[in-house]
Tab-separated table of C-alpha atoms in Angstrom:
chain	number	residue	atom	x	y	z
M	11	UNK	CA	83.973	33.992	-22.700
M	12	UNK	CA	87.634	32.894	-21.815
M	13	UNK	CA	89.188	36.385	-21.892
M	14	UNK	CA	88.866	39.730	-20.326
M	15	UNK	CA	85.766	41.346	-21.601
M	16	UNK	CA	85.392	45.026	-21.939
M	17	UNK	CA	82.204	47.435	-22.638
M	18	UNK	CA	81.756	49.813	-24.521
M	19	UNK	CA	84.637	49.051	-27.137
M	20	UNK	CA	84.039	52.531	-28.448
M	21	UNK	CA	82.606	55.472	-26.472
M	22	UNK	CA	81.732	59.141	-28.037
M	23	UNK	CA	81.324	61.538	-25.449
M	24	UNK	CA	80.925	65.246	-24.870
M	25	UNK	CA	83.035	67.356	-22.888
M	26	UNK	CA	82.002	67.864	-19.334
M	27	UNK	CA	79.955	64.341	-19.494
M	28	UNK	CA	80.056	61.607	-16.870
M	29	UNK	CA	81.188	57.970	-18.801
M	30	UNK	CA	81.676	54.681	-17.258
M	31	UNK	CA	83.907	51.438	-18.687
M	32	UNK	CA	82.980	47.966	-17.951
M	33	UNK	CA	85.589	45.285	-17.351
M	34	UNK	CA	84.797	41.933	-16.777
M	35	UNK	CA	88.041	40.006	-15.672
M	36	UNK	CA	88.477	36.344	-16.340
M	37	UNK	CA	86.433	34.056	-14.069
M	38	UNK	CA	89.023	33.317	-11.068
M	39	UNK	CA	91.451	36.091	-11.480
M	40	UNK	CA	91.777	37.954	-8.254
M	41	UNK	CA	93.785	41.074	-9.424
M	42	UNK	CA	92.512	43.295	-11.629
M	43	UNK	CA	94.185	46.371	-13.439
M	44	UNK	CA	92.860	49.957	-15.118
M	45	UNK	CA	95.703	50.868	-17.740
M	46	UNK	CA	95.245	53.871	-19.899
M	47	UNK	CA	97.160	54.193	-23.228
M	48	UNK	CA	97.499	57.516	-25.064
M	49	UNK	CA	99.133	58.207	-28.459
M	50	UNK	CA	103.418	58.727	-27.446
M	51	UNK	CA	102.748	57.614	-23.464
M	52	UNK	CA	102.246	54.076	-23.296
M	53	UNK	CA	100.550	52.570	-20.974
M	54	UNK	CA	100.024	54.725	-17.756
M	55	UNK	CA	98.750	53.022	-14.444
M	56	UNK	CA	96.049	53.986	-12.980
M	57	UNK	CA	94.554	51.620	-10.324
M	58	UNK	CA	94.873	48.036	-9.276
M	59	UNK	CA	92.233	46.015	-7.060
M	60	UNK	CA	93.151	42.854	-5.004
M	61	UNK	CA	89.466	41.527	-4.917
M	62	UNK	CA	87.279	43.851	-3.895
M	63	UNK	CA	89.959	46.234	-2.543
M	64	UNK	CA	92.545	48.652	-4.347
M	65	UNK	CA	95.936	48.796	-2.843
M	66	UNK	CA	97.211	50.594	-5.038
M	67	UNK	CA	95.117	53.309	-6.676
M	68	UNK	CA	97.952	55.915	-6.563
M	69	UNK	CA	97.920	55.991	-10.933
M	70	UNK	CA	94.398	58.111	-10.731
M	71	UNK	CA	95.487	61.670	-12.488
M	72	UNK	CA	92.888	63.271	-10.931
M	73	UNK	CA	89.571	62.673	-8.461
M	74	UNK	CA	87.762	62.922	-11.322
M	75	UNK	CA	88.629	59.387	-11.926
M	76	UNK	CA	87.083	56.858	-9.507
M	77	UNK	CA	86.997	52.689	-9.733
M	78	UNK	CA	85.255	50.313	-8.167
M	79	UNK	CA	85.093	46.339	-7.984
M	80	UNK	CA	82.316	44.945	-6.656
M	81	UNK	CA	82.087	40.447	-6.135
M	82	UNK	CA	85.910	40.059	-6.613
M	83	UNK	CA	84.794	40.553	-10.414
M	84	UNK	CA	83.155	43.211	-12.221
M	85	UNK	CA	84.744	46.078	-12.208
M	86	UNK	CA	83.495	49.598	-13.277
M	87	UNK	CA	85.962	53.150	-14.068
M	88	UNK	CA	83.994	55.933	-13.991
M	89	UNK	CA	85.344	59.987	-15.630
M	90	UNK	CA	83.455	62.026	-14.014
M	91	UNK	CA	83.651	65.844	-16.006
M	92	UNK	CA	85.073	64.332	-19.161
M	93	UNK	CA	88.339	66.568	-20.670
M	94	UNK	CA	89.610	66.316	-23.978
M	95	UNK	CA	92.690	65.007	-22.542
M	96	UNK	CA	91.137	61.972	-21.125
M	97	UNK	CA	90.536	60.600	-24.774
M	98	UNK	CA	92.506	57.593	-25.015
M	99	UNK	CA	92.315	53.808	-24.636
M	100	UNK	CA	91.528	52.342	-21.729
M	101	UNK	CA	92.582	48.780	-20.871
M	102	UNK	CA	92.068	46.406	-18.507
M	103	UNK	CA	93.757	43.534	-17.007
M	104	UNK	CA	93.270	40.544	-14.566
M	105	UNK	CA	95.763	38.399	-13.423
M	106	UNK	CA	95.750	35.122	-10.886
M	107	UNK	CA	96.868	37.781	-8.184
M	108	UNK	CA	100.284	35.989	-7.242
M	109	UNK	CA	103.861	37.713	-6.382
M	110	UNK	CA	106.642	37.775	-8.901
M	111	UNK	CA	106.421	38.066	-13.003
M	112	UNK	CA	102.695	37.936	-12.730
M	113	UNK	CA	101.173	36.863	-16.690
M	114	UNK	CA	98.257	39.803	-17.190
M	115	UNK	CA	95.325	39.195	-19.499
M	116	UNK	CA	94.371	42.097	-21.283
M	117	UNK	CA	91.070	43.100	-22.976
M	118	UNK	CA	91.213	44.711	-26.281
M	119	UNK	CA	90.009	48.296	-24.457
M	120	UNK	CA	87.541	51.035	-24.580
M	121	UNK	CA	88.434	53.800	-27.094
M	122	UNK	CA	87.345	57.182	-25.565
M	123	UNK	CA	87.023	60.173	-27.877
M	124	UNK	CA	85.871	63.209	-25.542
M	125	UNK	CA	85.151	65.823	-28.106
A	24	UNK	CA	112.187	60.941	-17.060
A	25	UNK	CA	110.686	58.444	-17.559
A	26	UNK	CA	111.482	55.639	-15.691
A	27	UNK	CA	111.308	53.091	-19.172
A	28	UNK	CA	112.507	54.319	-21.793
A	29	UNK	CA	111.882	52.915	-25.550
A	30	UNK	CA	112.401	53.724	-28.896
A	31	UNK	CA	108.649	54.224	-30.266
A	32	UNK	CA	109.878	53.704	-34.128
A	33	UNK	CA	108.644	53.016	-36.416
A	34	UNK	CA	110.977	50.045	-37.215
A	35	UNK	CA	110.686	48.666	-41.044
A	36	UNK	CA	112.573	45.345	-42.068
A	37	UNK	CA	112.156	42.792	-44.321
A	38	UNK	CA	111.043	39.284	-43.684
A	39	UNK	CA	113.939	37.199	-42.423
A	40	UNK	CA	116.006	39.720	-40.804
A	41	UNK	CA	117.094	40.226	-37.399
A	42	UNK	CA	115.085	42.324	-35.403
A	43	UNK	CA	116.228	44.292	-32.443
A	44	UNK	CA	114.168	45.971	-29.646
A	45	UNK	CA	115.422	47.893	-26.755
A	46	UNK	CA	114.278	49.560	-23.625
A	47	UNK	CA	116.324	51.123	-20.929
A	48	UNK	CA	115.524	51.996	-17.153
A	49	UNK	CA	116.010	53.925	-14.086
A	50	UNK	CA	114.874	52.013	-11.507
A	51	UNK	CA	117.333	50.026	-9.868
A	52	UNK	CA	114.793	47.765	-7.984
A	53	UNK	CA	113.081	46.152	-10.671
A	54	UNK	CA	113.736	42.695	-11.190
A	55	UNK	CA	111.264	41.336	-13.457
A	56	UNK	CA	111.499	41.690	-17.115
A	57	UNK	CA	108.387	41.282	-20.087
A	58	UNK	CA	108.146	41.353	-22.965
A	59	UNK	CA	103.954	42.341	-24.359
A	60	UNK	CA	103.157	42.122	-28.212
A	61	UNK	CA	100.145	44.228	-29.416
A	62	UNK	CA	98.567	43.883	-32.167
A	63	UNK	CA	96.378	46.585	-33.834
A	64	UNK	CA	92.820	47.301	-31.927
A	65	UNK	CA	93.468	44.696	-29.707
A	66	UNK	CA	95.110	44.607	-25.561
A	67	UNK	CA	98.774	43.775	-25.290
A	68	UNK	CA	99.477	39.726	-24.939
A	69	UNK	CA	102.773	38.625	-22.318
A	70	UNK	CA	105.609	37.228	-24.810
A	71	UNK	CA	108.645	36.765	-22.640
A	72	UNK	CA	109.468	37.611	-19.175
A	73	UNK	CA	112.463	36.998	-17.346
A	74	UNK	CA	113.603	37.354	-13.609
A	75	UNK	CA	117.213	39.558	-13.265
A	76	UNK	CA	119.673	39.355	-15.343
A	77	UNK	CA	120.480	36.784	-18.023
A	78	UNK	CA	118.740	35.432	-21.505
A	79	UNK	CA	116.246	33.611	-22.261
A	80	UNK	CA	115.379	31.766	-25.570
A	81	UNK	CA	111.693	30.713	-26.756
A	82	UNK	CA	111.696	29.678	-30.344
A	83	UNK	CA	112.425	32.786	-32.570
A	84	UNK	CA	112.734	34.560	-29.490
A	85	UNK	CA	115.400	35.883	-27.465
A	86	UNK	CA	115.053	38.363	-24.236
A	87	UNK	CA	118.188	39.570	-22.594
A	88	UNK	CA	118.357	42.074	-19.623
A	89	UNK	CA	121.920	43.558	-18.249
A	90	UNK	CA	121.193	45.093	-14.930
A	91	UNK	CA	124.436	46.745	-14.726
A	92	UNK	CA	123.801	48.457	-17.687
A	93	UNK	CA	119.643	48.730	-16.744
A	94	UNK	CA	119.201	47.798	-20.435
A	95	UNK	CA	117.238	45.093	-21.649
A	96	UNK	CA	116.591	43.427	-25.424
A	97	UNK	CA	114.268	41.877	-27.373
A	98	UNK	CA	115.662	39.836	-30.615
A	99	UNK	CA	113.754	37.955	-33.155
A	100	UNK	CA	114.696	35.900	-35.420
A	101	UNK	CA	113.912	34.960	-39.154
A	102	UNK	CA	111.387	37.232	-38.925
A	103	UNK	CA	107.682	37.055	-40.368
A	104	UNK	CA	104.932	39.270	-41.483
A	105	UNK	CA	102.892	38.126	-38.642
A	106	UNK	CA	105.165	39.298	-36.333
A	107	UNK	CA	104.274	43.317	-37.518
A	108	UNK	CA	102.630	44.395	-34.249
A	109	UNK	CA	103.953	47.044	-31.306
A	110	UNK	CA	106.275	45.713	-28.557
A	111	UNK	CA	106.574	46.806	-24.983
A	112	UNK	CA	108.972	46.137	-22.669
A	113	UNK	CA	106.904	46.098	-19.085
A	114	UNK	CA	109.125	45.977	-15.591
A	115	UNK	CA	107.936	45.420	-12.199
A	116	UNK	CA	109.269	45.270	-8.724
A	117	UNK	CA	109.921	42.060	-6.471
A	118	UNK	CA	107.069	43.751	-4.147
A	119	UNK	CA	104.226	45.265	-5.153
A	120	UNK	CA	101.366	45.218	-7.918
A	121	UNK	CA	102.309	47.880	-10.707
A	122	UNK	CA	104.255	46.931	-14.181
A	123	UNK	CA	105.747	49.764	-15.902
A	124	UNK	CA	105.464	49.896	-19.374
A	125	UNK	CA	107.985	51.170	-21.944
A	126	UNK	CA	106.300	53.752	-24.845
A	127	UNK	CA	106.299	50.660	-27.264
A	128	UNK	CA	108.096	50.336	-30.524
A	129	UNK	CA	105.872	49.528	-33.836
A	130	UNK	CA	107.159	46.912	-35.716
A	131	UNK	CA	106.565	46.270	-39.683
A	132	UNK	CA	107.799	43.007	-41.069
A	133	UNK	CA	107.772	43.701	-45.206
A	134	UNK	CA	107.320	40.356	-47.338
């Protein structure tokens, strides 16, 4: 497809369980972001990869949170220890990976509910 | 504090009117300025930016951002139903990666 593509769109989990969200970027796009967006917070950085590396991972709220891009492309988040408070939406993002007002491509998010 | 701040709503009008959307900031060393439309279920989509201070007009669409003030606006014009959706203001550094996004303001357009 021609946008970002994210699996699973919806994900039902029990407290205490491991879950991991898929994001494939758009073919070409070097940067890739992890945004999470909660109910009254916005949209909350977590992590940002510059191919297969992330600069910038300092938006992680805890270690149970990891990320990894493998190929420049796929990338995977994984909760490890799921909380309640971890239930939100989780987006993703790729842009062309250039300085200045940089346009990001969004997927339409996974939709954790950790019960 | 947050470092963006915006009004979440919800904002009700009726089609046609002027709409208004505001965001305000703390951090003096952000110099780009976006504008992201999301619509329900689905990721946010970039609908302005613009670099410093100054306007900037597309269509129905007007984005201004007053540094001295660290205050920044979104107006529409003549507005429609289709244009019901949430709007965040996003800012972002001359270096580095990150945007910042304001809370997001949900806007209804009423036929």
């Amino acid at each position: 497809g021609a946008g970002v593509s994210q699996s699973p769109s919806n994900k039902v989990t029990e407290k205490g369980k491991d879950v991991e969200l898929r994001c494939d970027p758009i073919s070409g796009h070097t940067a890739l972001y992890w945004y999470r967006q909660s109910l009254g917070q916005g949209l909350e950085f977590l992590i940002y990869f510059q191919g297969n590396s992330a600069p910038d991972k300092s938006g992680l709220p805890s270690d149970r949170f990891s990320a990894e891009r493998t190929g420049g492309s796929v990338s995977t988040l994984t909760i490890q220890r799921t909380q309640q408070e971890d239930s939100a939406v989780y987006l993703c993002a790729s842009s062309l990976g250039r300085q200045g007002a940089e346009k990001l491509f969004f997927g339409s998010g996974t939709q954790l509910s950790v019960l | 504090q947050k470092e963006v701040e915006q009004d979440p709503g919800p904002l009700s009008v009726p089609e046609g009117a002027i709409v208004s959307l505001n965001c305000t900031y703390s951090n003096s060393a952000f110099q780009y300025f976006m504008w992201y439309r999301q619509y329900s279920r689905k990721g946010p989509e970039l609908l302005m930016y613009t670099y410093s201070s100054g306007n900037k007009e597309d269509g129905r669409f007007t984005a201004q951002v007053d540094k001295s003030s660290k205050y920044i606006s979104l107006f529409i014009r003549d507005s429609q139903p289709s244009d019901s959706a949430t709007y965040l203001c996003a800012m972002k550094e001359t270096s580095g990666s990150r945007l910042t996004f304001g809370e997001g303001t949900q806007l209804t357009v009423n036929p």
